[in-house]
């Protein structure tokens, strides 16, 4: 009987620990993607331009300028995740990882400029 109680307590504490770890304290808010410029926090110059529901990514990290214009997108949010779906069907996701920080699919973290 004592073994059952100990196992039950261990299971409950594991359950609550996993539940707490899986919930982000930051919620994706659509306003974070409205007319905003984000710059990365790392050692390379990568910028995200969210203007008039269009996304442009400017990357100057390799001693050259690479500009990718994604065009119009539809934004949806769920929990801490932003999903951008473009007219051509392609999709990008970002995760809110801080008060004013987002992270792309490659793990690069950006902050508003």
Short mmCIF file of N, CA and C in Angstrom, two decimals:
data_model
loop_
_atom_site.label_atom_id
_atom_site.label_comp_id
_atom_site.label_asym_id
_atom_site.label_seq_id
_atom_site.Cartn_x
_atom_site.Cartn_y
_atom_site.Cartn_z
N UNK A 1 0.83 -1.19 0.00
CA UNK A 1 0.00 0.00 0.00
C UNK A 1 0.87 1.26 0.00
N UNK A 2 1.93 1.26 0.78
CA UNK A 2 2.84 2.40 0.86
C UNK A 2 3.54 2.63 -0.48
N UNK A 3 3.88 1.52 -1.17
CA UNK A 3 4.52 1.61 -2.47
C UNK A 3 3.60 2.32 -3.48
N UNK A 4 2.32 2.03 -3.43
CA UNK A 4 1.34 2.63 -4.32
C UNK A 4 1.26 4.14 -4.09
N UNK A 5 1.27 4.55 -2.84
CA UNK A 5 1.19 5.98 -2.51
C UNK A 5 2.44 6.71 -3.01
N UNK A 6 3.59 6.09 -2.80
CA UNK A 6 4.84 6.72 -3.24
C UNK A 6 4.85 6.84 -4.76
N UNK A 7 4.46 5.77 -5.45
CA UNK A 7 4.40 5.81 -6.91
C UNK A 7 3.41 6.85 -7.40
N UNK A 8 2.28 6.95 -6.73
CA UNK A 8 1.27 7.95 -7.10
C UNK A 8 1.83 9.36 -6.93
N UNK A 9 2.51 9.61 -5.82
CA UNK A 9 3.09 10.93 -5.58
C UNK A 9 4.17 11.25 -6.61
N UNK A 10 5.01 10.27 -6.94
CA UNK A 10 6.04 10.48 -7.95
C UNK A 10 5.43 10.80 -9.31
N UNK A 11 4.39 10.05 -9.66
CA UNK A 11 3.71 10.28 -10.92
C UNK A 11 3.10 11.68 -10.97
N UNK A 12 2.44 12.09 -9.91
CA UNK A 12 1.83 13.42 -9.86
C UNK A 12 2.87 14.53 -9.95
N UNK A 13 3.96 14.38 -9.22
CA UNK A 13 4.99 15.42 -9.27
C UNK A 13 5.63 15.48 -10.66
N UNK A 14 5.83 14.34 -11.30
CA UNK A 14 6.36 14.32 -12.66
C UNK A 14 5.38 14.98 -13.63
N UNK A 15 4.11 14.68 -13.48
CA UNK A 15 3.07 15.26 -14.33
C UNK A 15 3.07 16.78 -14.20
N UNK A 16 3.08 17.30 -12.99
CA UNK A 16 3.05 18.74 -12.78
C UNK A 16 4.33 19.41 -13.27
N UNK A 17 5.45 18.75 -13.12
CA UNK A 17 6.71 19.30 -13.61
C UNK A 17 6.69 19.39 -15.13
N UNK A 18 6.26 18.36 -15.81
CA UNK A 18 6.20 18.37 -17.27
C UNK A 18 5.19 19.38 -17.77
N UNK A 19 4.08 19.49 -17.11
CA UNK A 19 3.06 20.46 -17.50
C UNK A 19 3.59 21.87 -17.36
N UNK A 20 4.26 22.15 -16.28
CA UNK A 20 4.81 23.49 -16.06
C UNK A 20 5.88 23.82 -17.08
N UNK A 21 6.69 22.85 -17.46
CA UNK A 21 7.77 23.09 -18.41
C UNK A 21 7.25 23.29 -19.83
N UNK A 22 6.12 22.73 -20.16
CA UNK A 22 5.63 22.82 -21.53
C UNK A 22 4.85 24.10 -21.78
N UNK A 23 4.44 24.81 -20.76
CA UNK A 23 3.70 26.05 -20.93
C UNK A 23 4.65 27.23 -20.93
N UNK A 24 4.60 28.02 -22.00
CA UNK A 24 5.42 29.21 -22.06
C UNK A 24 4.75 30.33 -21.28
N UNK A 25 5.55 31.16 -20.65
CA UNK A 25 4.97 32.28 -19.93
C UNK A 25 4.66 33.44 -20.87
N UNK A 26 5.06 33.33 -22.14
CA UNK A 26 4.83 34.39 -23.11
C UNK A 26 3.81 33.94 -24.15
N UNK A 27 2.89 34.81 -24.45
CA UNK A 27 1.86 34.51 -25.44
C UNK A 27 2.10 35.35 -26.69
N UNK A 28 2.00 34.70 -27.84
CA UNK A 28 2.16 35.40 -29.10
C UNK A 28 1.00 36.39 -29.27
N UNK A 29 1.34 37.64 -29.52
CA UNK A 29 0.34 38.68 -29.73
C UNK A 29 0.50 39.25 -31.13
N UNK A 30 -0.60 39.31 -31.87
CA UNK A 30 -0.55 39.78 -33.25
C UNK A 30 0.08 41.16 -33.37
N UNK A 31 -0.11 42.00 -32.38
CA UNK A 31 0.42 43.37 -32.44
C UNK A 31 1.95 43.39 -32.52
N UNK A 32 2.61 42.31 -32.12
CA UNK A 32 4.06 42.24 -32.19
C UNK A 32 4.57 42.17 -33.63
N UNK A 33 3.69 41.84 -34.57
CA UNK A 33 4.07 41.70 -35.98
C UNK A 33 3.54 42.85 -36.84
N UNK A 34 3.04 43.90 -36.21
CA UNK A 34 2.47 45.02 -36.95
C UNK A 34 3.48 46.15 -37.08
N UNK A 35 3.88 46.44 -38.32
CA UNK A 35 4.79 47.55 -38.62
C UNK A 35 5.96 47.59 -37.65
N UNK A 36 6.72 46.52 -37.63
CA UNK A 36 7.83 46.37 -36.69
C UNK A 36 9.09 45.93 -37.43
N UNK A 37 10.21 46.43 -36.96
CA UNK A 37 11.52 45.99 -37.44
C UNK A 37 12.18 45.22 -36.31
N UNK A 38 12.61 43.99 -36.58
CA UNK A 38 13.35 43.19 -35.61
C UNK A 38 14.77 43.02 -36.09
N UNK A 39 15.72 43.07 -35.18
CA UNK A 39 17.11 42.77 -35.52
C UNK A 39 17.59 41.64 -34.63
N UNK A 40 18.49 40.82 -35.16
CA UNK A 40 18.93 39.66 -34.38
C UNK A 40 19.88 40.08 -33.27
N UNK A 41 19.98 39.23 -32.27
CA UNK A 41 20.85 39.51 -31.13
C UNK A 41 22.24 38.91 -31.30
N UNK A 42 22.43 38.08 -32.31
CA UNK A 42 23.71 37.39 -32.50
C UNK A 42 24.75 38.26 -33.18
N UNK A 43 25.78 37.62 -33.67
CA UNK A 43 26.89 38.34 -34.26
C UNK A 43 26.72 38.71 -35.72
N UNK A 44 25.60 38.35 -36.34
CA UNK A 44 25.42 38.71 -37.75
C UNK A 44 24.22 39.65 -37.90
N UNK A 45 24.22 40.40 -38.99
CA UNK A 45 23.17 41.39 -39.24
C UNK A 45 22.02 40.77 -40.02
N UNK A 46 20.99 40.39 -39.32
CA UNK A 46 19.80 39.85 -39.96
C UNK A 46 18.61 40.63 -39.40
N UNK A 47 17.78 41.18 -40.30
CA UNK A 47 16.66 42.01 -39.89
C UNK A 47 15.36 41.48 -40.49
N UNK A 48 14.30 41.57 -39.71
CA UNK A 48 12.96 41.22 -40.17
C UNK A 48 12.14 42.50 -40.23
N UNK A 49 11.52 42.75 -41.37
CA UNK A 49 10.66 43.93 -41.55
C UNK A 49 9.22 43.45 -41.72
N UNK A 50 8.38 43.75 -40.75
CA UNK A 50 6.95 43.47 -40.83
C UNK A 50 6.26 44.80 -41.10
N UNK A 51 5.88 45.06 -42.36
CA UNK A 51 5.26 46.33 -42.73
C UNK A 51 4.07 46.06 -43.64
N UNK A 52 2.92 46.62 -43.30
CA UNK A 52 1.69 46.47 -44.10
C UNK A 52 1.39 45.01 -44.41
N UNK A 53 1.50 44.15 -43.41
CA UNK A 53 1.23 42.71 -43.57
C UNK A 53 2.12 42.05 -44.62
N UNK A 54 3.32 42.57 -44.80
CA UNK A 54 4.31 41.96 -45.67
C UNK A 54 5.59 41.74 -44.88
N UNK A 55 6.31 40.68 -45.20
CA UNK A 55 7.57 40.37 -44.52
C UNK A 55 8.72 40.46 -45.50
N UNK A 56 9.76 41.18 -45.09
CA UNK A 56 11.03 41.22 -45.83
C UNK A 56 12.14 40.86 -44.84
N UNK A 57 13.03 39.97 -45.25
CA UNK A 57 14.17 39.60 -44.42
C UNK A 57 15.44 40.07 -45.12
N UNK A 58 16.22 40.86 -44.40
CA UNK A 58 17.48 41.40 -44.92
C UNK A 58 18.61 40.75 -44.13
N UNK A 59 19.52 40.09 -44.83
CA UNK A 59 20.62 39.38 -44.19
C UNK A 59 21.95 39.89 -44.74
N UNK A 60 22.75 40.48 -43.87
CA UNK A 60 24.07 41.00 -44.26
C UNK A 60 25.17 40.23 -43.53
N UNK A 61 24.93 38.99 -43.20
CA UNK A 61 25.85 38.24 -42.35
C UNK A 61 27.06 37.67 -43.07
N UNK A 62 27.01 37.54 -44.36
CA UNK A 62 28.12 36.91 -45.09
C UNK A 62 28.85 37.90 -45.99
N UNK A 63 29.07 39.12 -45.54
CA UNK A 63 29.73 40.17 -46.32
C UNK A 63 29.02 40.45 -47.64
N UNK A 64 27.75 40.11 -47.71
CA UNK A 64 26.94 40.43 -48.88
C UNK A 64 25.51 40.70 -48.40
N UNK A 65 24.74 41.32 -49.24
CA UNK A 65 23.37 41.66 -48.88
C UNK A 65 22.42 40.67 -49.55
N UNK A 66 21.66 39.98 -48.74
CA UNK A 66 20.66 39.03 -49.23
C UNK A 66 19.30 39.52 -48.74
N UNK A 67 18.43 39.87 -49.68
CA UNK A 67 17.10 40.37 -49.32
C UNK A 67 16.06 39.39 -49.86
N UNK A 68 15.20 38.93 -48.99
CA UNK A 68 14.13 38.01 -49.37
C UNK A 68 12.80 38.69 -49.05
N UNK A 69 12.01 38.94 -50.08
CA UNK A 69 10.70 39.55 -49.91
C UNK A 69 9.64 38.46 -49.99
N UNK A 70 8.97 38.23 -48.88
CA UNK A 70 7.95 37.19 -48.83
C UNK A 70 6.58 37.71 -49.26
N UNK A 71 6.38 39.00 -49.18
CA UNK A 71 5.09 39.57 -49.58
C UNK A 71 4.04 39.45 -48.49
N UNK A 72 2.79 39.51 -48.92
CA UNK A 72 1.65 39.50 -48.00
C UNK A 72 1.55 38.16 -47.27
N UNK A 73 1.14 38.24 -46.01
CA UNK A 73 0.95 37.04 -45.21
C UNK A 73 -0.32 37.14 -44.39
N UNK A 74 -0.78 35.98 -44.00
CA UNK A 74 -1.89 35.88 -43.05
C UNK A 74 -1.28 35.38 -41.75
N UNK A 75 -1.56 36.08 -40.67
CA UNK A 75 -0.97 35.77 -39.37
C UNK A 75 -1.97 35.04 -38.49
N UNK A 76 -1.50 33.97 -37.87
CA UNK A 76 -2.30 33.31 -36.83
C UNK A 76 -1.38 33.03 -35.64
N UNK A 77 -1.97 32.97 -34.48
CA UNK A 77 -1.20 32.71 -33.27
C UNK A 77 -1.83 31.57 -32.49
N UNK A 78 -0.98 30.84 -31.79
CA UNK A 78 -1.44 29.79 -30.89
C UNK A 78 -0.39 29.65 -29.80
N UNK A 79 -0.80 29.94 -28.58
CA UNK A 79 0.14 29.88 -27.47
C UNK A 79 1.24 30.89 -27.66
N UNK A 80 2.49 30.42 -27.74
CA UNK A 80 3.63 31.32 -27.91
C UNK A 80 4.13 31.36 -29.36
N UNK A 81 3.34 30.82 -30.30
CA UNK A 81 3.80 30.68 -31.69
C UNK A 81 3.03 31.57 -32.65
N UNK A 82 3.79 32.23 -33.53
CA UNK A 82 3.25 33.01 -34.64
C UNK A 82 3.41 32.18 -35.90
N UNK A 83 2.34 32.03 -36.68
CA UNK A 83 2.43 31.33 -37.96
C UNK A 83 2.07 32.32 -39.06
N UNK A 84 2.97 32.48 -40.02
CA UNK A 84 2.74 33.35 -41.17
C UNK A 84 2.55 32.47 -42.38
N UNK A 85 1.42 32.61 -43.06
CA UNK A 85 1.14 31.86 -44.27
C UNK A 85 1.09 32.86 -45.42
N UNK A 86 1.86 32.59 -46.46
CA UNK A 86 1.99 33.52 -47.58
C UNK A 86 1.09 33.09 -48.74
N UNK A 87 0.88 34.01 -49.68
CA UNK A 87 -0.01 33.76 -50.81
C UNK A 87 0.37 32.53 -51.61
N UNK A 88 1.67 32.20 -51.67
CA UNK A 88 2.11 31.04 -52.44
C UNK A 88 1.99 29.73 -51.65
N UNK A 89 1.45 29.80 -50.41
CA UNK A 89 1.27 28.61 -49.59
C UNK A 89 2.41 28.30 -48.65
N UNK A 90 3.54 29.00 -48.83
CA UNK A 90 4.67 28.76 -47.92
C UNK A 90 4.34 29.32 -46.53
N UNK A 91 5.09 28.86 -45.56
CA UNK A 91 4.79 29.24 -44.18
C UNK A 91 6.08 29.40 -43.38
N UNK A 92 6.08 30.38 -42.48
CA UNK A 92 7.17 30.57 -41.53
C UNK A 92 6.56 30.64 -40.14
N UNK A 93 7.31 30.16 -39.15
CA UNK A 93 6.84 30.27 -37.77
C UNK A 93 7.91 30.93 -36.92
N UNK A 94 7.44 31.67 -35.96
CA UNK A 94 8.29 32.32 -34.97
C UNK A 94 7.71 32.00 -33.60
N UNK A 95 8.56 31.99 -32.61
CA UNK A 95 8.13 31.70 -31.24
C UNK A 95 8.48 32.89 -30.35
N UNK A 96 7.55 33.29 -29.52
CA UNK A 96 7.85 34.35 -28.57
C UNK A 96 8.60 33.74 -27.40
N UNK A 97 9.82 34.24 -27.17
CA UNK A 97 10.68 33.65 -26.14
C UNK A 97 11.03 34.62 -25.02
N UNK A 98 10.51 35.84 -25.10
CA UNK A 98 10.79 36.83 -24.08
C UNK A 98 9.79 37.96 -24.16
N UNK A 99 9.94 38.90 -23.26
CA UNK A 99 9.01 40.03 -23.22
C UNK A 99 8.89 40.72 -24.58
N UNK A 100 10.02 40.94 -25.23
CA UNK A 100 10.03 41.58 -26.55
C UNK A 100 10.92 40.81 -27.52
N UNK A 101 11.00 39.50 -27.36
CA UNK A 101 11.89 38.68 -28.18
C UNK A 101 11.12 37.62 -28.94
N UNK A 102 11.54 37.37 -30.20
CA UNK A 102 10.99 36.27 -30.98
C UNK A 102 12.16 35.44 -31.51
N UNK A 103 11.88 34.18 -31.80
CA UNK A 103 12.89 33.25 -32.30
C UNK A 103 12.39 32.62 -33.59
N UNK A 104 13.26 32.54 -34.60
CA UNK A 104 12.86 31.92 -35.86
C UNK A 104 13.08 30.41 -35.80
N UNK A 105 12.77 29.73 -36.90
CA UNK A 105 12.85 28.27 -36.96
C UNK A 105 14.28 27.76 -36.85
N UNK A 106 15.26 28.63 -37.10
CA UNK A 106 16.67 28.24 -37.03
C UNK A 106 17.28 28.52 -35.66
N UNK A 107 16.49 29.10 -34.75
CA UNK A 107 16.98 29.38 -33.41
C UNK A 107 17.57 30.78 -33.23
N UNK A 108 17.49 31.62 -34.27
CA UNK A 108 17.98 32.99 -34.16
C UNK A 108 16.96 33.82 -33.39
N UNK A 109 17.43 34.59 -32.42
CA UNK A 109 16.56 35.40 -31.58
C UNK A 109 16.64 36.86 -32.04
N UNK A 110 15.48 37.49 -32.14
CA UNK A 110 15.37 38.88 -32.59
C UNK A 110 14.70 39.73 -31.53
N UNK A 111 15.07 41.02 -31.56
CA UNK A 111 14.43 42.00 -30.69
C UNK A 111 14.00 43.20 -31.53
N UNK A 112 12.96 43.93 -31.13
CA UNK A 112 12.56 45.09 -31.91
C UNK A 112 13.64 46.16 -31.88
N UNK A 113 13.77 46.88 -32.96
CA UNK A 113 14.77 47.96 -33.03
C UNK A 113 14.12 49.26 -32.63
#
